[in-house]
Coordinates of C-alpha atoms and ligand atoms in Angstrom, one line a residue:
M197 CA -13.8 -64.5 33.7
K198 CA -13.7 -60.7 33.3
I199 CA -11.7 -59.4 30.4
D200 CA -11.3 -55.7 29.9
G201 CA -14.3 -55.2 32.2
K202 CA -16.5 -57.6 30.3
N203 CA -17.7 -61.1 31.2
Q204 CA -16.4 -63.8 29.0
Y205 CA -16.5 -67.6 29.3
V206 CA -12.9 -69.0 29.0
M207 CA -12.0 -72.6 29.2
T208 CA -8.5 -73.8 29.3
L209 CA -7.6 -77.1 27.7
I210 CA -4.3 -78.7 28.8
M211 CA -2.7 -81.2 26.4
A212 CA -1.3 -83.8 28.7
A213 CA -1.6 -87.2 26.9
G214 CA 1.8 -87.4 25.2
K215 CA 4.7 -89.7 26.0
G216 CA 8.0 -88.4 27.4
T217 CA 10.3 -90.8 25.6
R218 CA 13.3 -88.6 25.7
M219 CA 13.1 -88.1 29.5
K220 CA 14.1 -91.7 30.0
T221 CA 11.8 -92.0 32.9
N222 CA 9.6 -94.6 34.5
K223 CA 7.2 -91.8 35.5
S224 CA 5.0 -89.6 33.4
K225 CA 7.1 -86.7 32.1
L226 CA 4.5 -84.3 33.4
V227 CA 5.0 -85.2 37.1
H228 CA 8.6 -84.2 37.0
K229 CA 9.2 -80.9 38.9
I230 CA 10.5 -77.4 38.5
Y231 CA 11.3 -76.5 42.1
D232 CA 8.6 -78.2 44.2
K233 CA 5.8 -78.3 41.6
E234 CA 5.1 -80.8 38.9
L235 CA 5.2 -79.5 35.3
V236 CA 1.5 -80.2 34.7
K237 CA 0.5 -78.7 38.0
R238 CA 2.3 -75.5 37.1
V239 CA 0.2 -75.4 33.9
A240 CA -3.0 -76.1 35.8
D241 CA -2.2 -73.4 38.4
L242 CA -1.5 -71.0 35.6
A243 CA -4.9 -71.8 34.0
K244 CA -6.5 -71.1 37.4
K245 CA -4.5 -67.9 37.9
I246 CA -5.8 -66.4 34.6
G247 CA -9.3 -67.1 35.9
S248 CA -10.4 -69.9 33.6
D249 CA -14.0 -70.8 34.1
E250 CA -13.3 -74.4 33.4
I251 CA -10.1 -76.4 33.1
V252 CA -10.0 -79.6 31.1
A253 CA -6.9 -81.8 30.8
V254 CA -6.6 -84.3 28.0
V255 CA -4.8 -87.3 29.5
G256 CA -3.6 -90.6 28.1
H257 CA -0.1 -92.0 28.7
L258 CA 0.3 -92.8 32.4
R259 CA -2.8 -90.8 33.1
Q260 CA -3.3 -92.0 36.6
Q261 CA -0.1 -90.2 37.6
V262 CA -1.2 -87.0 36.0
Q263 CA -4.7 -87.2 37.6
E264 CA -3.2 -87.9 41.0
V265 CA -1.3 -84.6 40.8
L266 CA -4.1 -82.5 39.4
G267 CA -6.9 -84.1 41.5
D268 CA -10.4 -82.8 41.0
N269 CA -9.3 -79.3 40.3
V270 CA -9.7 -80.0 36.6
K271 CA -11.9 -82.1 34.4
Y272 CA -10.5 -84.9 32.3
A273 CA -10.9 -86.1 28.7
I274 CA -9.1 -89.3 27.9
Q275 CA -7.1 -89.9 24.7
E276 CA -6.5 -93.6 24.4
E277 CA -4.4 -93.5 21.3
L278 CA -2.1 -90.6 20.5
L279 CA -3.2 -89.6 17.0
G280 CA -2.1 -86.0 17.1
T281 CA -2.8 -82.7 18.7
G282 CA -6.1 -82.3 16.7
H283 CA -7.2 -85.7 17.9
A284 CA -6.4 -84.7 21.5
V285 CA -8.7 -81.7 21.3
M286 CA -11.4 -83.9 19.7
Q287 CA -11.5 -86.0 22.8
A288 CA -12.5 -82.9 24.8
K289 CA -15.5 -82.2 22.5
E290 CA -18.1 -83.1 25.1
Y291 CA -16.8 -80.2 27.2
L292 CA -16.6 -77.8 24.3
K293 CA -19.9 -78.5 22.6
G294 CA -22.7 -76.0 23.1
K295 CA -20.4 -73.5 24.9
K296 CA -19.9 -69.9 23.7
G297 CA -16.7 -68.2 24.4
K298 CA -13.0 -68.9 24.2
V299 CA -10.8 -71.9 24.8
V300 CA -7.1 -71.5 25.5
I301 CA -4.9 -74.4 24.5
L302 CA -1.9 -75.1 26.8
Y303 CA 0.7 -77.9 26.8
G304 CA 1.3 -79.8 30.1
D305 CA 5.0 -79.8 29.3
V306 CA 5.3 -76.0 28.6
P307 CA 5.2 -74.8 32.1
I308 CA 6.8 -71.4 32.4
I309 CA 4.7 -69.2 30.3
R310 CA 3.7 -66.0 32.0
K311 CA 0.2 -65.3 33.1
E312 CA 0.4 -61.8 31.5
T313 CA 1.2 -63.4 28.1
L314 CA -1.9 -65.5 28.2
E315 CA -4.1 -62.6 29.4
N316 CA -2.7 -60.6 26.5
L317 CA -3.5 -63.4 24.1
I318 CA -7.1 -63.7 25.2
S319 CA -7.7 -60.0 25.3
K320 CA -6.2 -59.5 21.8
S321 CA -8.3 -62.3 20.5
I322 CA -11.5 -60.7 21.8
K323 CA -10.6 -57.2 20.9
N324 CA -9.6 -58.2 17.3
K325 CA -12.6 -60.5 17.0
E326 CA -10.4 -63.4 15.9
Y327 CA -11.6 -66.9 15.8
A328 CA -8.1 -68.2 16.3
T329 CA -5.3 -66.3 17.8
L330 CA -1.9 -68.0 17.9
L331 CA 1.0 -67.3 20.2
T332 CA 4.0 -67.3 17.9
A333 CA 7.7 -66.6 18.3
I334 CA 10.6 -65.6 16.2
Y335 CA 13.4 -68.3 16.4
E336 CA 16.8 -68.0 14.8
N337 CA 16.7 -71.8 14.5
P338 CA 13.1 -72.8 13.9
T339 CA 13.9 -76.5 13.2
G340 CA 11.2 -78.9 14.5
Y341 CA 8.5 -76.3 14.9
G342 CA 5.4 -75.6 12.9
R343 CA 6.0 -72.5 10.7
I344 CA 3.7 -69.6 10.4
V345 CA 2.8 -68.9 6.8
R346 CA 1.6 -65.4 6.1
D347 CA 0.4 -63.7 2.9
E348 CA 1.9 -60.5 1.5
G349 CA -0.4 -58.5 3.7
G350 CA 0.9 -60.2 6.8
N351 CA -2.3 -62.2 7.4
I352 CA -1.8 -65.7 8.6
K353 CA -2.7 -68.3 6.0
A354 CA -1.7 -71.5 7.6
I355 CA 0.7 -73.4 9.9
V356 CA 3.0 -75.9 8.2
E357 CA 4.7 -78.6 10.2
E358 CA 8.4 -79.1 9.7
K359 CA 7.9 -82.5 8.2
D360 CA 5.4 -81.1 5.6
A361 CA 7.2 -77.9 4.8
D362 CA 8.9 -77.2 1.5
P363 CA 12.4 -75.7 1.5
L364 CA 11.1 -72.1 1.3
Q365 CA 8.7 -72.6 4.2
K366 CA 11.5 -74.1 6.2
C367 CA 13.3 -70.8 6.0
I368 CA 10.4 -69.1 7.9
K369 CA 11.5 -68.0 11.3
E370 CA 8.1 -67.4 12.9
I371 CA 7.1 -70.5 14.7
N372 CA 4.0 -71.9 16.3
S373 CA 4.3 -72.2 20.1
G374 CA 1.3 -74.5 20.2
I375 CA -0.5 -72.2 22.5
Y376 CA -3.7 -70.7 21.1
C377 CA -6.9 -68.9 21.9
F378 CA -9.9 -70.2 19.9
D379 CA -13.5 -69.3 19.5
I380 CA -15.1 -72.4 21.0
E381 CA -18.0 -72.9 18.5
E382 CA -15.8 -72.4 15.4
L383 CA -13.1 -74.7 16.8
V384 CA -15.7 -77.4 17.3
N385 CA -16.9 -76.9 13.7
A386 CA -13.3 -77.0 12.3
L387 CA -12.4 -80.2 14.2
D388 CA -14.7 -82.1 11.8
Y389 CA -12.6 -81.1 8.9
I390 CA -9.2 -82.2 10.2
K391 CA -7.8 -85.1 8.2
P392 CA -4.7 -87.1 8.9
N393 CA -3.4 -86.8 5.4
N394 CA 0.1 -85.4 6.2
A395 CA 3.7 -86.6 6.6
Q396 CA 3.0 -88.0 10.1
G397 CA -0.5 -89.4 9.5
E398 CA -1.7 -87.4 12.5
Y399 CA -4.7 -85.2 13.2
Y400 CA -3.1 -81.8 13.3
L401 CA -4.7 -79.1 15.4
T402 CA -2.7 -76.7 13.4
D403 CA -4.9 -77.4 10.3
V404 CA -7.7 -75.5 12.1
I405 CA -6.1 -72.2 11.0
K406 CA -6.4 -73.0 7.3
I407 CA -9.9 -74.4 7.8
M408 CA -11.0 -71.2 9.4
N409 CA -9.3 -69.0 6.8
D410 CA -11.0 -70.9 4.0
K411 CA -14.3 -70.3 5.7
G412 CA -13.5 -66.5 5.9
L413 CA -13.1 -66.4 9.6
K414 CA -10.5 -64.0 10.9
T415 CA -7.3 -65.4 12.5
G416 CA -4.4 -63.6 14.0
A417 CA -1.3 -63.9 16.2
V418 CA 0.5 -62.4 19.1
I419 CA 4.3 -62.7 18.9
V420 CA 5.7 -63.5 22.3
E421 CA 8.4 -61.1 23.5
D422 CA 10.3 -63.5 25.7
N423 CA 11.0 -66.7 23.8
T424 CA 12.0 -68.6 26.9
E425 CA 8.3 -68.6 28.0
I426 CA 7.3 -71.1 25.4
L427 CA 10.1 -73.6 26.0
G428 CA 9.0 -77.1 26.6
V429 CA 10.5 -80.0 28.5
N430 CA 11.4 -83.0 26.5
D431 CA 14.5 -84.3 28.2
R432 CA 16.4 -83.8 31.5
A433 CA 18.7 -81.1 30.0
Q434 CA 15.6 -79.0 29.0
L435 CA 14.2 -79.6 32.5
E436 CA 17.4 -78.1 33.9
L437 CA 17.3 -75.3 31.4
L438 CA 13.7 -74.3 32.2
T439 CA 14.4 -74.5 36.0
R440 CA 17.3 -72.1 35.5
V441 CA 15.3 -69.7 33.3
F442 CA 12.5 -69.8 35.8
R443 CA 14.9 -69.2 38.7
M444 CA 16.6 -66.3 37.1
R445 CA 13.2 -64.8 36.3
I446 CA 12.1 -65.0 40.0
N447 CA 15.4 -63.6 41.2
A448 CA 15.2 -60.7 38.7
E449 CA 11.7 -59.9 40.0
H450 CA 12.9 -59.7 43.6
M451 CA 15.9 -57.5 42.6
K452 CA 13.5 -55.2 40.8
N453 CA 11.5 -55.0 44.0
G454 CA 14.5 -53.8 46.0
V455 CA 16.1 -57.0 47.3
T456 CA 19.8 -57.4 47.0
I457 CA 20.9 -60.8 45.7
E458 CA 24.7 -61.2 45.9
D459 CA 24.8 -64.0 43.4
A460 CA 21.7 -64.8 41.4
N461 CA 23.3 -68.0 40.0
S462 CA 23.3 -69.6 43.4
T463 CA 20.1 -68.3 44.9
Y464 CA 17.0 -70.5 44.8
I465 CA 13.8 -68.6 45.6
Y466 CA 10.7 -70.7 44.9
D467 CA 7.4 -69.3 43.7
D468 CA 5.2 -67.0 45.7
V469 CA 7.8 -65.8 48.1
E470 CA 7.5 -62.3 49.6
I471 CA 10.7 -60.4 50.5
G472 CA 10.8 -56.8 51.8
V473 CA 13.1 -54.1 50.5
D474 CA 16.7 -53.9 51.5
T475 CA 16.9 -57.5 52.5
V476 CA 20.3 -59.0 51.4
I477 CA 20.6 -62.6 50.3
H478 CA 24.0 -64.2 50.3
P479 CA 25.0 -67.1 48.0
N480 CA 23.6 -70.6 48.3
T481 CA 20.4 -69.6 49.9
T482 CA 17.2 -71.6 49.3
I483 CA 13.8 -70.1 50.1
K484 CA 10.8 -72.3 49.6
S485 CA 7.3 -71.4 48.3
G486 CA 5.0 -69.3 50.4
V487 CA 7.7 -67.9 52.7
K488 CA 7.3 -64.3 53.9
I489 CA 10.4 -62.2 54.7
G490 CA 10.4 -58.7 56.1
E491 CA 12.5 -55.7 55.2
N492 CA 16.2 -55.3 55.9
C493 CA 16.9 -58.9 56.7
E494 CA 20.1 -60.7 56.0
L495 CA 20.0 -64.3 54.8
G496 CA 22.8 -66.8 54.2
P497 CA 25.3 -67.8 52.9
N498 CA 24.1 -71.4 52.9
A499 CA 20.7 -70.8 54.5
Y500 CA 17.8 -73.1 54.0
I501 CA 14.4 -71.4 54.6
R502 CA 11.7 -74.0 54.2
E503 CA 8.0 -74.0 53.9
N504 CA 5.7 -71.8 56.1
C505 CA 8.3 -69.5 57.5
E506 CA 7.6 -65.9 58.3
L507 CA 10.3 -63.4 59.2
G508 CA 9.8 -59.9 60.6
N509 CA 12.1 -57.0 59.8
N510 CA 15.9 -56.9 60.5
V511 CA 16.0 -60.6 61.0
K512 CA 19.3 -62.4 60.4
I513 CA 19.4 -66.0 59.2
G514 CA 23.1 -66.9 58.9
N515 CA 25.2 -69.7 57.5
F516 CA 24.2 -73.3 57.8
V517 CA 20.9 -72.4 59.3
E518 CA 17.7 -74.4 58.4
I519 CA 14.4 -73.2 59.5
K520 CA 11.0 -74.8 58.8
K521 CA 7.4 -73.7 59.9
T522 CA 9.0 -71.0 61.9
K523 CA 8.0 -67.4 62.7
I524 CA 10.6 -65.0 63.8
G525 CA 10.0 -61.5 65.2
D526 CA 11.8 -58.2 64.3
N527 CA 15.5 -57.9 65.1
T528 CA 16.0 -61.5 66.1
K529 CA 19.3 -63.1 65.0
V530 CA 19.7 -66.7 64.1
P531 CA 23.3 -66.5 63.0
H532 CA 24.9 -69.9 62.5
L533 CA 24.6 -73.7 62.5
I534 CA 21.0 -73.8 63.8
Y535 CA 17.9 -75.8 63.1
L536 CA 14.5 -74.4 64.0
G537 CA 11.4 -76.4 63.2
D538 CA 7.8 -75.7 64.2
C539 CA 9.0 -72.7 66.2
E540 CA 7.8 -69.2 67.1
I541 CA 10.3 -66.6 68.4
G542 CA 9.5 -63.1 69.5
K543 CA 11.4 -59.8 68.9
N544 CA 15.0 -58.9 69.7
G545 CA 16.2 -62.4 70.3
N546 CA 19.6 -64.1 69.8
I547 CA 19.8 -67.8 69.1
G548 CA 23.2 -69.2 69.8
C549 CA 25.4 -71.2 67.4
G550 CA 24.5 -74.9 67.3
T551 CA 21.0 -74.5 68.8
I552 CA 18.4 -77.0 67.6
T553 CA 14.8 -77.6 68.2
C554 CA 14.1 -81.3 68.9
N555 CA 10.7 -81.0 67.3
Y556 CA 10.1 -84.6 66.1
D557 CA 9.5 -87.5 68.4
G558 CA 9.4 -90.1 65.7
K559 CA 5.7 -89.8 65.2
N560 CA 4.6 -86.2 65.7
K561 CA 6.0 -82.7 65.3
H562 CA 5.9 -80.4 68.4
K563 CA 6.1 -76.7 68.8
T564 CA 8.8 -74.5 70.5
I565 CA 7.6 -71.1 71.6
I566 CA 10.1 -68.5 72.6
G567 CA 9.1 -65.0 73.8
D568 CA 10.8 -61.6 73.2
N569 CA 14.4 -60.7 74.1
A570 CA 15.5 -64.3 74.3
F571 CA 19.2 -65.1 74.7
I572 CA 19.6 -68.7 73.8
G573 CA 23.2 -69.8 74.5
S574 CA 25.2 -71.9 72.2
N575 CA 24.5 -75.6 71.6
V576 CA 21.1 -75.7 73.3
N577 CA 18.6 -78.5 72.6
L578 CA 15.0 -77.3 72.9
V579 CA 13.0 -80.5 73.3
A580 CA 9.5 -79.7 72.1
P581 CA 6.8 -79.1 73.1
V582 CA 8.4 -76.4 75.2
N583 CA 7.6 -72.7 76.1
I584 CA 10.2 -70.2 76.8
G585 CA 8.9 -66.8 78.2
D586 CA 10.1 -63.3 77.6
N587 CA 13.5 -62.0 78.7
V588 CA 14.8 -65.5 79.2
L589 CA 18.4 -66.6 79.2
I590 CA 19.3 -70.2 78.4
A591 CA 22.7 -71.3 79.5
A592 CA 25.0 -72.7 76.8
G593 CA 24.9 -76.5 76.4
S594 CA 21.5 -76.9 78.0
T595 CA 19.0 -79.5 77.0
I596 CA 15.7 -77.8 77.8
T597 CA 12.8 -80.2 78.4
E598 CA 10.7 -78.0 80.6
D599 CA 9.1 -74.6 80.2
V600 CA 11.1 -71.6 81.3
P601 CA 9.0 -68.7 82.7
S602 CA 9.6 -65.1 81.7
N603 CA 12.5 -63.3 83.3
H604 CA 14.3 -66.5 84.3
M605 CA 17.5 -68.2 83.4
G606 CA 17.2 -71.9 82.3
I607 CA 20.2 -74.1 82.8
A608 CA 20.2 -77.8 82.3
R609 CA 23.6 -79.4 82.1
E610 CA 26.1 -81.4 84.1
R611 CA 28.1 -79.4 86.5
Q612 CA 31.8 -79.4 85.6
T613 CA 34.3 -81.1 87.8
N614 CA 38.0 -80.8 87.3
K615 CA 40.1 -83.7 88.4
E616 CA 43.8 -83.7 88.9
K617 CA 45.7 -85.8 86.3
K618 CA 47.5 -88.8 87.9
N619 CA 50.3 -89.5 85.4
K620 CA 51.7 -86.1 84.5
Ligands
UD1_859 C1 3.1 -79.1 17.9 C2 2.5 -78.3 16.7 C3 3.6 -77.4 16.1 C4 4.3 -76.5 17.2 C5 4.7 -77.4 18.4 C6 5.2 -76.5 19.5 C7 0.8 -79.7 15.8 C8 0.4 -80.6 14.6 N1 2.0 -79.1 15.7 O1 4.1 -79.9 17.4 O2 3.1 -76.6 15.1 O3 5.3 -75.8 16.7 O4 3.6 -78.2 18.8 O5 5.8 -77.3 20.5 O6 0.0 -79.4 16.6 N2 -0.2 -84.3 22.6 C9 -1.3 -85.1 23.1 N3 -1.8 -86.0 22.3 C10 -1.3 -86.3 21.0 C11 -0.2 -85.5 20.6 C12 0.3 -84.6 21.4 O7 -1.8 -84.8 24.2 O8 -1.9 -87.2 20.4 C13 0.3 -83.3 23.5 C14 1.8 -83.6 23.8 O9 1.8 -84.3 25.1 C15 2.4 -82.2 24.0 C16 1.5 -81.4 23.0 O10 0.4 -82.1 22.8 O11 2.2 -81.6 25.3 C17 2.3 -81.1 21.7 O12 2.7 -82.3 21.1 P1 4.1 -82.5 20.4 O13 4.1 -83.8 19.8 O14 5.1 -82.1 21.3 O15 4.0 -81.4 19.3 P2 4.2 -81.5 17.8 O16 3.0 -82.3 17.2 O17 5.5 -81.9 17.5
MG860 MG1 4.0 -84.7 17.6

């Protein structure tokens, strides 16, 4: 990858072998999702986003499930026995050996770290010529984490695990996130010196810091600004917490970009959604990944905008409307109680209340194409595949099974008869 204009080899190693005992799950913890993406997939995607030259996942417990999710986008090292984080990295030695550059260590269950934070970590590591650069954080309650021990000059001396820490060290509030950027060659050298002589009888990756310092190799740290980034998922409550943090982060980003969100607490915008300025989102709206929304639109309340939707400008998607794989042109209104799937609608249209596309025949999905200036009356069934031209009016209550040419009205319903009541 290119860092500050220079070419640099960077591998990312994802630690993904651990058990998720506290999740109380029959599945691998790592295949649980935040929004629509598995935890470990989020981490692998992040590794890709920062431009990693190679991504290796250390897998073990329920590894088939993890491998199914990651596929061949990454390489795998297998850790048969969970003997600690240092041991996990040792299993990836065959990928590390002989390479010159940096390796970033990530955890498969720490999924909402920002791309910019990792880029900053790598670039600081290179700029400061450090052999190990740690991502640390200041925690008011550091219990459970490895503590960062610094000397009087502020240089990092070692990481001490909670279970090995003395009472004084336990008071240290700077903690190890477990995310690092290492020089590959010196990491490989240091791995040979890690011994499991500690309270947990594990091979600690954290020992590498002291090993490097003893050898006179420079180490350093970057303190993360936003502590929520390094949160991990160990149980369902943490999964909910991280989902919430992630959601609020995305919502905040859209608001910063000029989108009005009436109630961020009840707005669910997935990753990689584009929304134009002055669009207003009412409560209980869900917008799935990859959706593109123009400017000055109005969405919700209770709108469900699913995958592969594209909305132009000034589009209204009102309450109890679900749309999927649907493109809608400028100024078209889809105001209430509507389902549109696999649909394309032109500009300046109005779709009546209760309209649905019948897009699924039980086996396949079919398209509904509607031109510009459509006026679709209330409670219309559009039985796909069907083409509706420009300037078409569809009478309320119609079940449309055949194409309607431009400038026509389509009507398909029983004629009303009024019968006199016999027993008045
Ligand atoms: C580790 C750090 C600790 C840090 C903390 C942050 C060590 C010794 N300690 O703690 O300083 O504050 O992370 O969360 O590294 N894993 C494997 N194989 C193993 C063991 C772990 O793949 O044999 C994976 C786990 O699945 C997890 C990650 O490595 O994703 C960290 O393991 P975990 O046991 O949570 O961390 P600690 O060892 O408690
Ligand atoms: Mg552990």
